[in-house]
Amino acid sequence: GSGLDAFHPDQGTFIHYPWLDGMTVSQPLNIQEDASGDLWVTMYGPAISRVTRATRRVTRYFAEEGYLEEAIMGAFLRTSKGELLVGGMDGFVHFRPEEIVDRTDLPSVQFTKLSIAGKPTVIDKEVSEGVLDLSHTENYLAFSMVTVDYVNPRRNRLRYQLVGADPAPVEVEGAGTVDYSGLAPGSYTLRITGANSDGYWNHAGLSVPIRIHPPWWQSWYFRLGAVAAIVLLALYLHHVRVQGLLERERFKAKMSAELHDEIGSGLTRIALLSEIAQRKSAESPTQAGDAFQRIAQLARELHEAMGDVVWSINPKHDTMESFIQRATRYLNEVCEARGIVLTLKIGEDVASLHANPEMLRNMLLVTKEAMTNVVRHASCDRSEVHMRRDGSAMTLTVVDNGKGMDLAGSVEGNGLRNMRKRVEQLGGTLTVWSELGKGMELRFVIPTNTRRAMRER
């Protein structure tokens, strides 16, 4: 079933002669040796095989070459003249082995049909000998191929392999049709070889390089760009993180210095007022009472300052919504205590912003300072506070209907200087408008993208 074994008595060994070329055969019935030493083997079925012992080559012959068309009966004879006679169901054949000469000319291999992505393609020299460049949407190939040999075309054979997709060559008899679908992007080589009916192979055959280009999102330049973008993004995020940490440390240092100065100064004043109150308590109860009131006032101011600092550095309060709530509560309390009618107008898109601690603290201090000026110096009965977003900036406006002032002939006081300084620290501007008897308007314009002061929630 798998070939012949020849025993050499002198050497005491066997030599195996396999049935080559992957041909399926049945069990041999008879064996005859011709004058040249070749073996002729008959089997069930309409074929006879010659085994050339010198090369271990196996060649099969069929009815197309003149052999029997029906199954043989096992009758096999070599005559004294060297002829071979084989009996079968429909008679017998006889032939002289030396006259059976194989055709050793190598056949060519050709495409007969080719379709790419379901569309028939003209087979020209460029397709047969060049590189087949395809897009990722053209990864479905179907082709038909044939060995060009006309003596016994049914017995011609083909081997094909798509290198990069097939693990090994595939052999078919006659013509062949092959489909490849869903090929991944990459480089392939389609190799096709063919053999004539006598089993002589054209090992050169066809060799067609195929290149399926990846989609742009799988291309090397896209991947390289994606890697570069990820690296740059990581570096940027690291930079942002480092800058944020540095900003936080700077803010902490600044707040520490401000608290040290403000609280230290306040506590010193309280200590001095306490000594004054202690000395005056026996001499002048009235003066002692004034000192105690000033001590209480200073204590409230220090408590409020500490509360503002704690509020501004609390991560829970990093939104403008939290700022609006705290500022509104302060404005209402101050105006109600002085009998001033307060109107608040706040844009709906302001509350959706996040803000850093420095931004929140300065905004709150500016708002308090502006309203303190209104309460202490404006002599008004109405005040309006507007807050809105204008593109990449936020505008805070404080208006009163008080006595106003002559800006041209007056010197800017400490309150305005402090507010202007805080707004400039945030990259913003302060505009003041006022006329005698017509009130005053303070307008603060603060960029929302300065030093990452604000961002969308």
mmCIF file of N, CA, C and O in Angstrom, residues 232-248 250 451-452 455:
data_model
loop_
_atom_site.group_PDB
_atom_site.id
_atom_site.type_symbol
_atom_site.label_atom_id
_atom_site.label_comp_id
_atom_site.label_asym_id
_atom_site.label_seq_id
_atom_site.Cartn_x
_atom_site.Cartn_y
_atom_site.Cartn_z
ATOM 1 N N LEU A 232 4.330 61.751 23.682
ATOM 2 C CA LEU A 232 4.199 63.196 23.899
ATOM 3 C C LEU A 232 3.100 63.511 24.914
ATOM 4 O O LEU A 232 3.252 64.408 25.753
ATOM 5 N N LEU A 233 1.994 62.746 24.821
ATOM 6 C CA LEU A 233 0.913 62.959 25.783
ATOM 7 C C LEU A 233 1.375 62.633 27.197
ATOM 8 O O LEU A 233 1.066 63.366 28.145
ATOM 9 N N ALA A 234 2.131 61.505 27.317
ATOM 10 C CA ALA A 234 2.642 61.148 28.642
ATOM 11 C C ALA A 234 3.585 62.225 29.179
ATOM 12 O O ALA A 234 3.520 62.596 30.358
ATOM 13 N N LEU A 235 4.463 62.735 28.278
ATOM 14 C CA LEU A 235 5.367 63.799 28.701
ATOM 15 C C LEU A 235 4.590 65.056 29.086
ATOM 16 O O LEU A 235 4.923 65.731 30.074
ATOM 17 N N TYR A 236 3.561 65.359 28.274
ATOM 18 C CA TYR A 236 2.764 66.544 28.576
ATOM 19 C C TYR A 236 2.036 66.390 29.911
ATOM 20 O O TYR A 236 2.015 67.319 30.736
ATOM 21 N N LEU A 237 1.430 65.200 30.126
ATOM 22 C CA LEU A 237 0.722 64.969 31.380
ATOM 23 C C LEU A 237 1.689 65.026 32.567
ATOM 24 O O LEU A 237 1.346 65.548 33.639
ATOM 25 N N HIS A 238 2.894 64.473 32.336
ATOM 26 C CA HIS A 238 3.897 64.549 33.397
ATOM 27 C C HIS A 238 4.267 66.014 33.667
ATOM 28 O O HIS A 238 4.396 66.420 34.830
ATOM 29 N N HIS A 239 4.435 66.768 32.569
ATOM 30 C CA HIS A 239 4.749 68.194 32.728
ATOM 31 C C HIS A 239 3.631 68.919 33.461
ATOM 32 O O HIS A 239 3.892 69.724 34.377
ATOM 33 N N VAL A 240 2.383 68.611 33.056
ATOM 34 C CA VAL A 240 1.240 69.254 33.715
ATOM 35 C C VAL A 240 1.207 68.884 35.194
ATOM 36 O O VAL A 240 0.960 69.733 36.065
ATOM 37 N N ARG A 241 1.468 67.590 35.462
ATOM 38 C CA ARG A 241 1.461 67.147 36.864
ATOM 39 C C ARG A 241 2.549 67.857 37.662
ATOM 40 O O ARG A 241 2.301 68.327 38.787
ATOM 41 N N VAL A 242 3.753 67.907 37.081
ATOM 42 C CA VAL A 242 4.852 68.576 37.780
ATOM 43 C C VAL A 242 4.535 70.044 37.980
ATOM 44 O O VAL A 242 4.761 70.612 39.070
ATOM 45 N N GLN A 243 4.010 70.700 36.911
ATOM 46 C CA GLN A 243 3.662 72.111 37.042
ATOM 47 C C GLN A 243 2.578 72.314 38.094
ATOM 48 O O GLN A 243 2.591 73.289 38.846
ATOM 49 N N GLY A 244 1.613 71.357 38.106
ATOM 50 C CA GLY A 244 0.559 71.457 39.116
ATOM 51 C C GLY A 244 1.120 71.341 40.526
ATOM 52 O O GLY A 244 0.715 72.083 41.431
ATOM 53 N N LEU A 245 2.061 70.388 40.699
ATOM 54 C CA LEU A 245 2.679 70.237 42.014
ATOM 55 C C LEU A 245 3.478 71.482 42.387
ATOM 56 O O LEU A 245 3.423 71.943 43.532
ATOM 57 N N LEU A 246 4.239 72.012 41.403
ATOM 58 C CA LEU A 246 4.999 73.229 41.672
ATOM 59 C C LEU A 246 4.064 74.394 41.991
ATOM 60 O O LEU A 246 4.331 75.194 42.897
ATOM 61 N N GLU A 247 2.972 74.476 41.210
ATOM 62 C CA GLU A 247 1.998 75.541 41.457
ATOM 63 C C GLU A 247 1.395 75.413 42.845
ATOM 64 O O GLU A 247 1.214 76.401 43.568
ATOM 65 N N ARG A 248 1.084 74.148 43.202
ATOM 66 C CA ARG A 248 0.507 73.925 44.530
ATOM 67 C C ARG A 248 1.501 74.307 45.637
ATOM 68 O O ARG A 248 1.133 74.909 46.648
ATOM 69 N N ARG A 250 4.002 76.455 45.323
ATOM 70 C CA ARG A 250 4.122 77.911 45.343
ATOM 71 C C ARG A 250 2.946 78.545 46.073
ATOM 72 O O ARG A 250 3.100 79.501 46.838
ATOM 73 N N ARG A 451 -2.736 80.141 33.439
ATOM 74 C CA ARG A 451 -2.081 79.280 34.426
ATOM 75 C C ARG A 451 -3.028 78.199 34.915
ATOM 76 O O ARG A 451 -3.063 77.834 36.087
ATOM 77 N N ARG A 452 -3.825 77.702 33.981
ATOM 78 C CA ARG A 452 -4.782 76.645 34.291
ATOM 79 C C ARG A 452 -5.739 77.071 35.412
ATOM 80 O O ARG A 452 -6.106 76.280 36.284
ATOM 81 N N ARG A 455 -11.116 75.414 34.227
ATOM 82 C CA ARG A 455 -11.339 74.431 33.176
ATOM 83 C C ARG A 455 -12.783 73.935 33.279
ATOM 84 O O ARG A 455 -13.424 74.067 34.326
#
